[in-house]
């Protein structure tokens, strides 16, 4: 069974930093691209970052470019999101999501349950 | 970049069919057959319902179907059931810097 479990969320002050993790199991982690998608309270979904299987290709939404860094450790089946210079508007549930691959661009076939990040003074 | 446009809410009675629209541009929905639909019950993670416009993943009920015409994609739920009450989001690959954009979401209510 495919499982994605996020951790690392919490309360942080504006300008602060946080590192999110996503542990994976039940599939060949190293051959899939992975993504972070967030959802502000009561709002819709927003894709924020993607990393290819071997970390060669990395992409960010304009809203987080220069502040967030995505990375992965294929030996540990883990995905990370380093978030710096956090803003109030970064407050959201953060989901990690697996890219289906097989020619379907940016299709997210499995999602974790999310970890909540709250940025507030 | 603006989100894809979805109606805020759609409702129907049990057994009826409803359709949710998702309108984009030639840079996303109209330009690529990479439209997906997700179901998100309250407090839960999204679940993939449809990908590549009209393909259902294994395990998804055939009451859910997807289509596309021009810059607009649609999700149809037939034989509406009480547990279909949820939020539904469309998404599309985009040639813009965002790579993928989502719709604003549609709340489906079963009357």
PDB file of C-alpha atoms in Angstrom:
ATOM      1  CA  UNK A   1       0.000   0.000   0.000  1.00  0.00           C
ATOM      2  CA  UNK A   2       1.342   3.398  -1.017  1.00  0.00           C
ATOM      3  CA  UNK A   3       1.753   5.700   1.968  1.00  0.00           C
ATOM      4  CA  UNK A   4       2.997   9.254   2.265  1.00  0.00           C
ATOM      5  CA  UNK A   5       3.335  10.750   5.745  1.00  0.00           C
ATOM      6  CA  UNK A   6       4.211  14.411   6.251  1.00  0.00           C
ATOM      7  CA  UNK A   7       5.733  15.874   9.390  1.00  0.00           C
ATOM      8  CA  UNK A   8       7.467  18.999  10.611  1.00  0.00           C
ATOM      9  CA  UNK A   9       4.643  21.500  10.581  1.00  0.00           C
ATOM     10  CA  UNK A  10       3.961  23.882  13.425  1.00  0.00           C
ATOM     11  CA  UNK A  11       3.694  27.475  14.539  1.00  0.00           C
ATOM     12  CA  UNK A  12       6.441  29.856  13.414  1.00  0.00           C
ATOM     13  CA  UNK A  13       6.863  33.622  13.463  1.00  0.00           C
ATOM     14  CA  UNK A  14       7.022  35.680  10.265  1.00  0.00           C
ATOM     15  CA  UNK A  15      10.533  35.586   8.882  1.00  0.00           C
ATOM     16  CA  UNK A  16      11.199  32.223  10.485  1.00  0.00           C
ATOM     17  CA  UNK A  17      12.088  28.858   9.000  1.00  0.00           C
ATOM     18  CA  UNK A  18      10.663  25.369   9.020  1.00  0.00           C
ATOM     19  CA  UNK A  19      11.632  22.063   7.418  1.00  0.00           C
ATOM     20  CA  UNK A  20       8.925  19.677   6.318  1.00  0.00           C
ATOM     21  CA  UNK A  21       9.489  15.982   5.710  1.00  0.00           C
ATOM     22  CA  UNK A  22       7.488  13.373   3.844  1.00  0.00           C
ATOM     23  CA  UNK A  23       8.216   9.707   4.436  1.00  0.00           C
ATOM     24  CA  UNK A  24       7.168   7.254   1.765  1.00  0.00           C
ATOM     25  CA  UNK A  25       6.512   3.530   1.677  1.00  0.00           C
ATOM     26  CA  UNK A  26       4.809   0.926  -0.468  1.00  0.00           C
ATOM     27  CA  UNK A  27       6.354   1.867  -3.812  1.00  0.00           C
ATOM     28  CA  UNK A  28       9.689   2.319  -5.577  1.00  0.00           C
ATOM     29  CA  UNK A  29      10.364   5.802  -4.260  1.00  0.00           C
ATOM     30  CA  UNK A  30      13.419   6.492  -6.397  1.00  0.00           C
ATOM     31  CA  UNK A  31      11.627   6.304  -9.757  1.00  0.00           C
ATOM     32  CA  UNK A  32       8.856   8.816  -9.099  1.00  0.00           C
ATOM     33  CA  UNK A  33       8.752  12.583  -9.218  1.00  0.00           C
ATOM     34  CA  UNK A  34       7.287  14.162  -6.107  1.00  0.00           C
ATOM     35  CA  UNK A  35       5.546  17.394  -5.301  1.00  0.00           C
ATOM     36  CA  UNK A  36       4.455  19.708  -2.517  1.00  0.00           C
ATOM     37  CA  UNK A  37       0.959  21.152  -2.724  1.00  0.00           C
ATOM     38  CA  UNK A  38      -0.530  23.480  -0.122  1.00  0.00           C
ATOM     39  CA  UNK A  39      -3.990  24.547   0.897  1.00  0.00           C
ATOM     40  CA  UNK A  40      -4.633  27.690   2.909  1.00  0.00           C
ATOM     41  CA  UNK A  41      -7.472  27.399   5.450  1.00  0.00           C
ATOM     42  CA  UNK A  42     -10.796  27.296   3.618  1.00  0.00           C
ATOM     43  CA  UNK A  43      -9.104  27.806   0.255  1.00  0.00           C
ATOM     44  CA  UNK A  44      -8.199  25.776  -2.790  1.00  0.00           C
ATOM     45  CA  UNK A  45      -5.115  23.796  -3.734  1.00  0.00           C
ATOM     46  CA  UNK A  46      -1.872  25.437  -4.828  1.00  0.00           C
ATOM     47  CA  UNK A  47       1.074  23.535  -6.298  1.00  0.00           C
ATOM     48  CA  UNK A  48       4.325  24.897  -4.940  1.00  0.00           C
ATOM     49  CA  UNK A  49       7.205  22.630  -5.933  1.00  0.00           C
ATOM     50  CA  UNK A  50       8.230  19.543  -7.870  1.00  0.00           C
ATOM     51  CA  UNK A  51      11.369  17.383  -7.920  1.00  0.00           C
ATOM     52  CA  UNK A  52      12.218  14.681 -10.426  1.00  0.00           C
ATOM     53  CA  UNK A  53      13.222  11.157  -9.458  1.00  0.00           C
ATOM     54  CA  UNK A  54      16.950  11.850  -9.490  1.00  0.00           C
ATOM     55  CA  UNK A  55      16.659  15.483  -8.345  1.00  0.00           C
ATOM     56  CA  UNK A  56      17.809  16.688 -11.765  1.00  0.00           C
ATOM     57  CA  UNK A  57      14.727  18.776 -12.437  1.00  0.00           C
ATOM     58  CA  UNK A  58      13.348  21.069  -9.751  1.00  0.00           C
ATOM     59  CA  UNK A  59      10.560  23.594 -10.148  1.00  0.00           C
ATOM     60  CA  UNK A  60       8.887  26.156  -7.906  1.00  0.00           C
ATOM     61  CA  UNK A  61       5.794  28.302  -7.994  1.00  0.00           C
ATOM     62  CA  UNK A  62       6.560  32.014  -8.204  1.00  0.00           C
ATOM     63  CA  UNK A  63       4.995  32.489  -4.752  1.00  0.00           C
ATOM     64  CA  UNK A  64       7.775  30.508  -3.043  1.00  0.00           C
ATOM     65  CA  UNK A  65      10.708  30.813  -5.445  1.00  0.00           C
ATOM     66  CA  UNK A  66      13.847  31.939  -3.648  1.00  0.00           C
ATOM     67  CA  UNK A  67      12.428  31.143  -0.205  1.00  0.00           C
ATOM     68  CA  UNK A  68      11.620  27.409  -0.336  1.00  0.00           C
ATOM     69  CA  UNK A  69      13.927  24.534  -1.299  1.00  0.00           C
ATOM     70  CA  UNK A  70      12.741  21.058  -2.227  1.00  0.00           C
ATOM     71  CA  UNK A  71      15.013  18.040  -1.872  1.00  0.00           C
ATOM     72  CA  UNK A  72      14.847  14.284  -1.522  1.00  0.00           C
ATOM     73  CA  UNK A  73      16.848  11.371  -0.158  1.00  0.00           C
ATOM     74  CA  UNK A  74      16.160   8.269  -2.233  1.00  0.00           C
ATOM     75  CA  UNK A  75      18.129   6.069   0.159  1.00  0.00           C
ATOM     76  CA  UNK A  76      15.813   7.095   2.986  1.00  0.00           C
ATOM     77  CA  UNK A  77      12.595   7.291   0.909  1.00  0.00           C
ATOM     78  CA  UNK A  78      12.086  10.856   2.065  1.00  0.00           C
ATOM     79  CA  UNK A  79      11.058  14.178   0.557  1.00  0.00           C
ATOM     80  CA  UNK A  80      11.816  17.518   2.173  1.00  0.00           C
ATOM     81  CA  UNK A  81      10.780  21.152   1.945  1.00  0.00           C
ATOM     82  CA  UNK A  82      12.989  23.775   3.550  1.00  0.00           C
ATOM     83  CA  UNK A  83      10.929  26.907   4.077  1.00  0.00           C
ATOM     84  CA  UNK A  84      12.727  30.178   4.866  1.00  0.00           C
ATOM     85  CA  UNK A  85      11.552  33.776   5.219  1.00  0.00           C
ATOM     86  CA  UNK A  86       8.078  32.553   6.035  1.00  0.00           C
ATOM     87  CA  UNK A  87       5.156  34.926   5.598  1.00  0.00           C
ATOM     88  CA  UNK A  88       1.675  34.994   7.092  1.00  0.00           C
ATOM     89  CA  UNK A  89       0.322  34.035   3.679  1.00  0.00           C
ATOM     90  CA  UNK A  90       2.313  30.767   3.792  1.00  0.00           C
ATOM     91  CA  UNK A  91      -0.082  29.509   6.452  1.00  0.00           C
ATOM     92  CA  UNK A  92      -1.571  26.326   5.019  1.00  0.00           C
ATOM     93  CA  UNK A  93      -1.811  22.574   5.135  1.00  0.00           C
ATOM     94  CA  UNK A  94       1.136  21.194   3.178  1.00  0.00           C
ATOM     95  CA  UNK A  95       0.642  17.946   1.272  1.00  0.00           C
ATOM     96  CA  UNK A  96       3.250  15.821  -0.419  1.00  0.00           C
ATOM     97  CA  UNK A  97       1.965  14.135  -3.542  1.00  0.00           C
ATOM     98  CA  UNK A  98       3.380  11.520  -5.885  1.00  0.00           C
ATOM     99  CA  UNK A  99       3.455  12.226  -9.597  1.00  0.00           C
ATOM    100  CA  UNK A 100       1.789   9.389 -11.502  1.00  0.00           C
ATOM    101  CA  UNK A 101       4.343   9.543 -14.301  1.00  0.00           C
ATOM    102  CA  UNK A 102       3.848   7.233 -17.307  1.00  0.00           C
ATOM    103  CA  UNK A 103       3.320  10.207 -19.594  1.00  0.00           C
ATOM    104  CA  UNK A 104       0.660  11.943 -17.492  1.00  0.00           C
ATOM    105  CA  UNK A 105       2.099  15.355 -16.767  1.00  0.00           C
ATOM    106  CA  UNK A 106       1.546  16.721 -13.260  1.00  0.00           C
ATOM    107  CA  UNK A 107      -1.012  14.105 -12.223  1.00  0.00           C
ATOM    108  CA  UNK A 108      -0.924  13.424  -8.502  1.00  0.00           C
ATOM    109  CA  UNK A 109      -2.056   9.880  -7.805  1.00  0.00           C
ATOM    110  CA  UNK A 110      -1.244   9.566  -4.096  1.00  0.00           C
ATOM    111  CA  UNK A 111      -1.319  12.225  -1.401  1.00  0.00           C
ATOM    112  CA  UNK A 112      -0.287  12.346   2.222  1.00  0.00           C
ATOM    113  CA  UNK A 113      -2.635  13.584   4.939  1.00  0.00           C
ATOM    114  CA  UNK A 114      -0.780  16.860   5.236  1.00  0.00           C
ATOM    115  CA  UNK A 115       1.059  18.836   7.904  1.00  0.00           C
ATOM    116  CA  UNK A 116      -0.172  22.224   9.087  1.00  0.00           C
ATOM    117  CA  UNK A 117       2.094  25.253   8.977  1.00  0.00           C
ATOM    118  CA  UNK A 118       0.927  28.371  10.795  1.00  0.00           C
ATOM    119  CA  UNK A 119       2.872  31.617  10.399  1.00  0.00           C
ATOM    120  CA  UNK A 120       1.845  34.131  12.998  1.00  0.00           C
ATOM    121  CA  UNK A 121       3.386  36.566  15.428  1.00  0.00           C
TER     122      UNK A 121
ATOM    123  CA  UNK B   1      -1.368  33.057 -12.919  1.00  0.00           C
ATOM    124  CA  UNK B   2      -5.134  32.811 -12.286  1.00  0.00           C
ATOM    125  CA  UNK B   3      -6.722  29.567 -11.163  1.00  0.00           C
ATOM    126  CA  UNK B   4      -8.944  27.582 -13.473  1.00  0.00           C
ATOM    127  CA  UNK B   5     -12.582  28.645 -13.152  1.00  0.00           C
ATOM    128  CA  UNK B   6     -15.025  26.297 -11.456  1.00  0.00           C
ATOM    129  CA  UNK B   7     -18.512  26.990 -10.093  1.00  0.00           C
ATOM    130  CA  UNK B   8     -18.413  27.479  -6.340  1.00  0.00           C
ATOM    131  CA  UNK B   9     -21.201  24.996  -5.748  1.00  0.00           C
ATOM    132  CA  UNK B  10     -23.328  22.420  -7.514  1.00  0.00           C
ATOM    133  CA  UNK B  11     -26.176  20.422  -6.034  1.00  0.00           C
ATOM    134  CA  UNK B  12     -28.377  17.537  -7.032  1.00  0.00           C
ATOM    135  CA  UNK B  13     -30.741  14.937  -5.669  1.00  0.00           C
ATOM    136  CA  UNK B  14     -29.795  11.317  -5.098  1.00  0.00           C
ATOM    137  CA  UNK B  15     -29.748   9.401  -8.360  1.00  0.00           C
ATOM    138  CA  UNK B  16     -29.420  12.503 -10.532  1.00  0.00           C
ATOM    139  CA  UNK B  17     -26.420  13.457 -12.648  1.00  0.00           C
ATOM    140  CA  UNK B  18     -24.467  16.655 -12.166  1.00  0.00           C
ATOM    141  CA  UNK B  19     -21.680  18.253 -14.166  1.00  0.00           C
ATOM    142  CA  UNK B  20     -18.887  20.465 -12.884  1.00  0.00           C
ATOM    143  CA  UNK B  21     -17.152  22.713 -15.386  1.00  0.00           C
ATOM    144  CA  UNK B  22     -13.520  23.796 -15.351  1.00  0.00           C
ATOM    145  CA  UNK B  23     -12.578  26.643 -17.670  1.00  0.00           C
ATOM    146  CA  UNK B  24      -9.039  27.577 -18.565  1.00  0.00           C
ATOM    147  CA  UNK B  25      -7.145  28.901 -21.553  1.00  0.00           C
ATOM    148  CA  UNK B  26      -5.193  27.645 -24.528  1.00  0.00           C
ATOM    149  CA  UNK B  27      -2.100  27.611 -22.290  1.00  0.00           C
ATOM    150  CA  UNK B  28      -3.542  24.942 -20.055  1.00  0.00           C
ATOM    151  CA  UNK B  29      -6.874  23.111 -20.472  1.00  0.00           C
ATOM    152  CA  UNK B  30      -7.230  23.926 -24.157  1.00  0.00           C
ATOM    153  CA  UNK B  31      -3.647  23.168 -25.043  1.00  0.00           C
ATOM    154  CA  UNK B  32      -3.027  19.833 -23.351  1.00  0.00           C
ATOM    155  CA  UNK B  33      -4.887  16.639 -22.524  1.00  0.00           C
ATOM    156  CA  UNK B  34      -3.500  16.651 -18.986  1.00  0.00           C
ATOM    157  CA  UNK B  35      -6.599  17.589 -17.031  1.00  0.00           C
ATOM    158  CA  UNK B  36      -7.162  15.851 -13.713  1.00  0.00           C
ATOM    159  CA  UNK B  37     -10.003  15.870 -11.206  1.00  0.00           C
ATOM    160  CA  UNK B  38      -9.671  15.356  -7.455  1.00  0.00           C
ATOM    161  CA  UNK B  39     -12.225  14.687  -4.735  1.00  0.00           C
ATOM    162  CA  UNK B  40     -11.506  16.124  -1.301  1.00  0.00           C
ATOM    163  CA  UNK B  41     -13.866  15.236   1.557  1.00  0.00           C
ATOM    164  CA  UNK B  42     -13.796  17.653   4.508  1.00  0.00           C
ATOM    165  CA  UNK B  43     -10.619  17.323   6.547  1.00  0.00           C
ATOM    166  CA  UNK B  44      -9.079  14.763   4.207  1.00  0.00           C
ATOM    167  CA  UNK B  45      -6.456  14.686   1.516  1.00  0.00           C
ATOM    168  CA  UNK B  46      -7.434  14.958  -2.139  1.00  0.00           C
ATOM    169  CA  UNK B  47      -8.049  11.737  -4.069  1.00  0.00           C
ATOM    170  CA  UNK B  48      -7.418  11.366  -7.793  1.00  0.00           C
ATOM    171  CA  UNK B  49     -10.670  10.682  -9.676  1.00  0.00           C
ATOM    172  CA  UNK B  50      -9.816  11.345 -13.331  1.00  0.00           C
ATOM    173  CA  UNK B  51      -6.576  11.993 -15.192  1.00  0.00           C
ATOM    174  CA  UNK B  52      -5.633  12.778 -18.787  1.00  0.00           C
ATOM    175  CA  UNK B  53      -9.120  14.301 -19.244  1.00  0.00           C
ATOM    176  CA  UNK B  54     -11.148  11.090 -19.075  1.00  0.00           C
ATOM    177  CA  UNK B  55      -9.207   8.163 -17.587  1.00  0.00           C
ATOM    178  CA  UNK B  56     -10.319   6.681 -14.277  1.00  0.00           C
ATOM    179  CA  UNK B  57      -7.664   5.188 -12.008  1.00  0.00           C
ATOM    180  CA  UNK B  58      -8.240   1.656 -10.831  1.00  0.00           C
ATOM    181  CA  UNK B  59     -10.815   1.576  -8.034  1.00  0.00           C
ATOM    182  CA  UNK B  60     -12.659   4.764  -8.977  1.00  0.00           C
ATOM    183  CA  UNK B  61     -16.356   4.280  -9.631  1.00  0.00           C
ATOM    184  CA  UNK B  62     -17.527   4.471 -13.244  1.00  0.00           C
ATOM    185  CA  UNK B  63     -20.138   6.977 -12.039  1.00  0.00           C
ATOM    186  CA  UNK B  64     -17.378   9.551 -12.454  1.00  0.00           C
ATOM    187  CA  UNK B  65     -16.506  10.595 -16.003  1.00  0.00           C
ATOM    188  CA  UNK B  66     -14.470  13.384 -17.541  1.00  0.00           C
ATOM    189  CA  UNK B  67     -14.458  15.186 -20.858  1.00  0.00           C
ATOM    190  CA  UNK B  68     -13.068  18.276 -22.542  1.00  0.00           C
ATOM    191  CA  UNK B  69     -14.075  20.661 -25.282  1.00  0.00           C
ATOM    192  CA  UNK B  70     -11.842  23.548 -26.186  1.00  0.00           C
ATOM    193  CA  UNK B  71     -10.755  25.416 -23.085  1.00  0.00           C
ATOM    194  CA  UNK B  72     -13.341  23.776 -20.836  1.00  0.00           C
ATOM    195  CA  UNK B  73     -13.169  20.443 -19.071  1.00  0.00           C
ATOM    196  CA  UNK B  74     -16.061  18.778 -17.279  1.00  0.00           C
ATOM    197  CA  UNK B  75     -16.590  16.204 -14.568  1.00  0.00           C
ATOM    198  CA  UNK B  76     -19.903  14.370 -14.549  1.00  0.00           C
ATOM    199  CA  UNK B  77     -21.127  12.437 -11.550  1.00  0.00           C
ATOM    200  CA  UNK B  78     -23.989  10.119 -12.431  1.00  0.00           C
ATOM    201  CA  UNK B  79     -26.279   8.345  -9.982  1.00  0.00           C
ATOM    202  CA  UNK B  80     -25.478  10.905  -7.301  1.00  0.00           C
ATOM    203  CA  UNK B  81     -25.010   9.403  -3.830  1.00  0.00           C
ATOM    204  CA  UNK B  82     -24.859  10.909  -0.358  1.00  0.00           C
ATOM    205  CA  UNK B  83     -21.156  10.164   0.020  1.00  0.00           C
ATOM    206  CA  UNK B  84     -20.413  12.158  -3.138  1.00  0.00           C
ATOM    207  CA  UNK B  85     -20.780  15.272  -0.979  1.00  0.00           C
ATOM    208  CA  UNK B  86     -17.308  16.741  -1.147  1.00  0.00           C
ATOM    209  CA  UNK B  87     -15.144  19.395  -2.726  1.00  0.00           C
ATOM    210  CA  UNK B  88     -13.955  18.710  -6.259  1.00  0.00           C
ATOM    211  CA  UNK B  89     -10.918  20.305  -7.879  1.00  0.00           C
ATOM    212  CA  UNK B  90      -9.753  20.262 -11.474  1.00  0.00           C
ATOM    213  CA  UNK B  91      -6.148  20.758 -12.457  1.00  0.00           C
ATOM    214  CA  UNK B  92      -4.249  21.107 -15.698  1.00  0.00           C
ATOM    215  CA  UNK B  93      -0.681  21.046 -16.861  1.00  0.00           C
ATOM    216  CA  UNK B  94       0.230  24.523 -18.058  1.00  0.00           C
ATOM    217  CA  UNK B  95       2.909  25.879 -20.329  1.00  0.00           C
ATOM    218  CA  UNK B  96       3.323  28.812 -17.940  1.00  0.00           C
ATOM    219  CA  UNK B  97       5.927  28.789 -15.205  1.00  0.00           C
ATOM    220  CA  UNK B  98       3.566  27.185 -12.693  1.00  0.00           C
ATOM    221  CA  UNK B  99       3.616  23.755 -14.434  1.00  0.00           C
ATOM    222  CA  UNK B 100       0.200  22.899 -13.009  1.00  0.00           C
ATOM    223  CA  UNK B 101      -2.738  25.020 -11.925  1.00  0.00           C
ATOM    224  CA  UNK B 102      -5.832  24.069  -9.983  1.00  0.00           C
ATOM    225  CA  UNK B 103      -9.394  25.258 -10.140  1.00  0.00           C
ATOM    226  CA  UNK B 104     -10.867  27.103  -7.190  1.00  0.00           C
ATOM    227  CA  UNK B 105     -12.902  24.060  -6.206  1.00  0.00           C
ATOM    228  CA  UNK B 106     -16.594  23.138  -6.334  1.00  0.00           C
ATOM    229  CA  UNK B 107     -18.623  22.058  -3.347  1.00  0.00           C
ATOM    230  CA  UNK B 108     -21.080  19.339  -4.276  1.00  0.00           C
ATOM    231  CA  UNK B 109     -24.176  19.051  -2.133  1.00  0.00           C
ATOM    232  CA  UNK B 110     -26.570  16.112  -2.287  1.00  0.00           C
ATOM    233  CA  UNK B 111     -30.051  17.382  -1.507  1.00  0.00           C
TER     234      UNK B 111
END
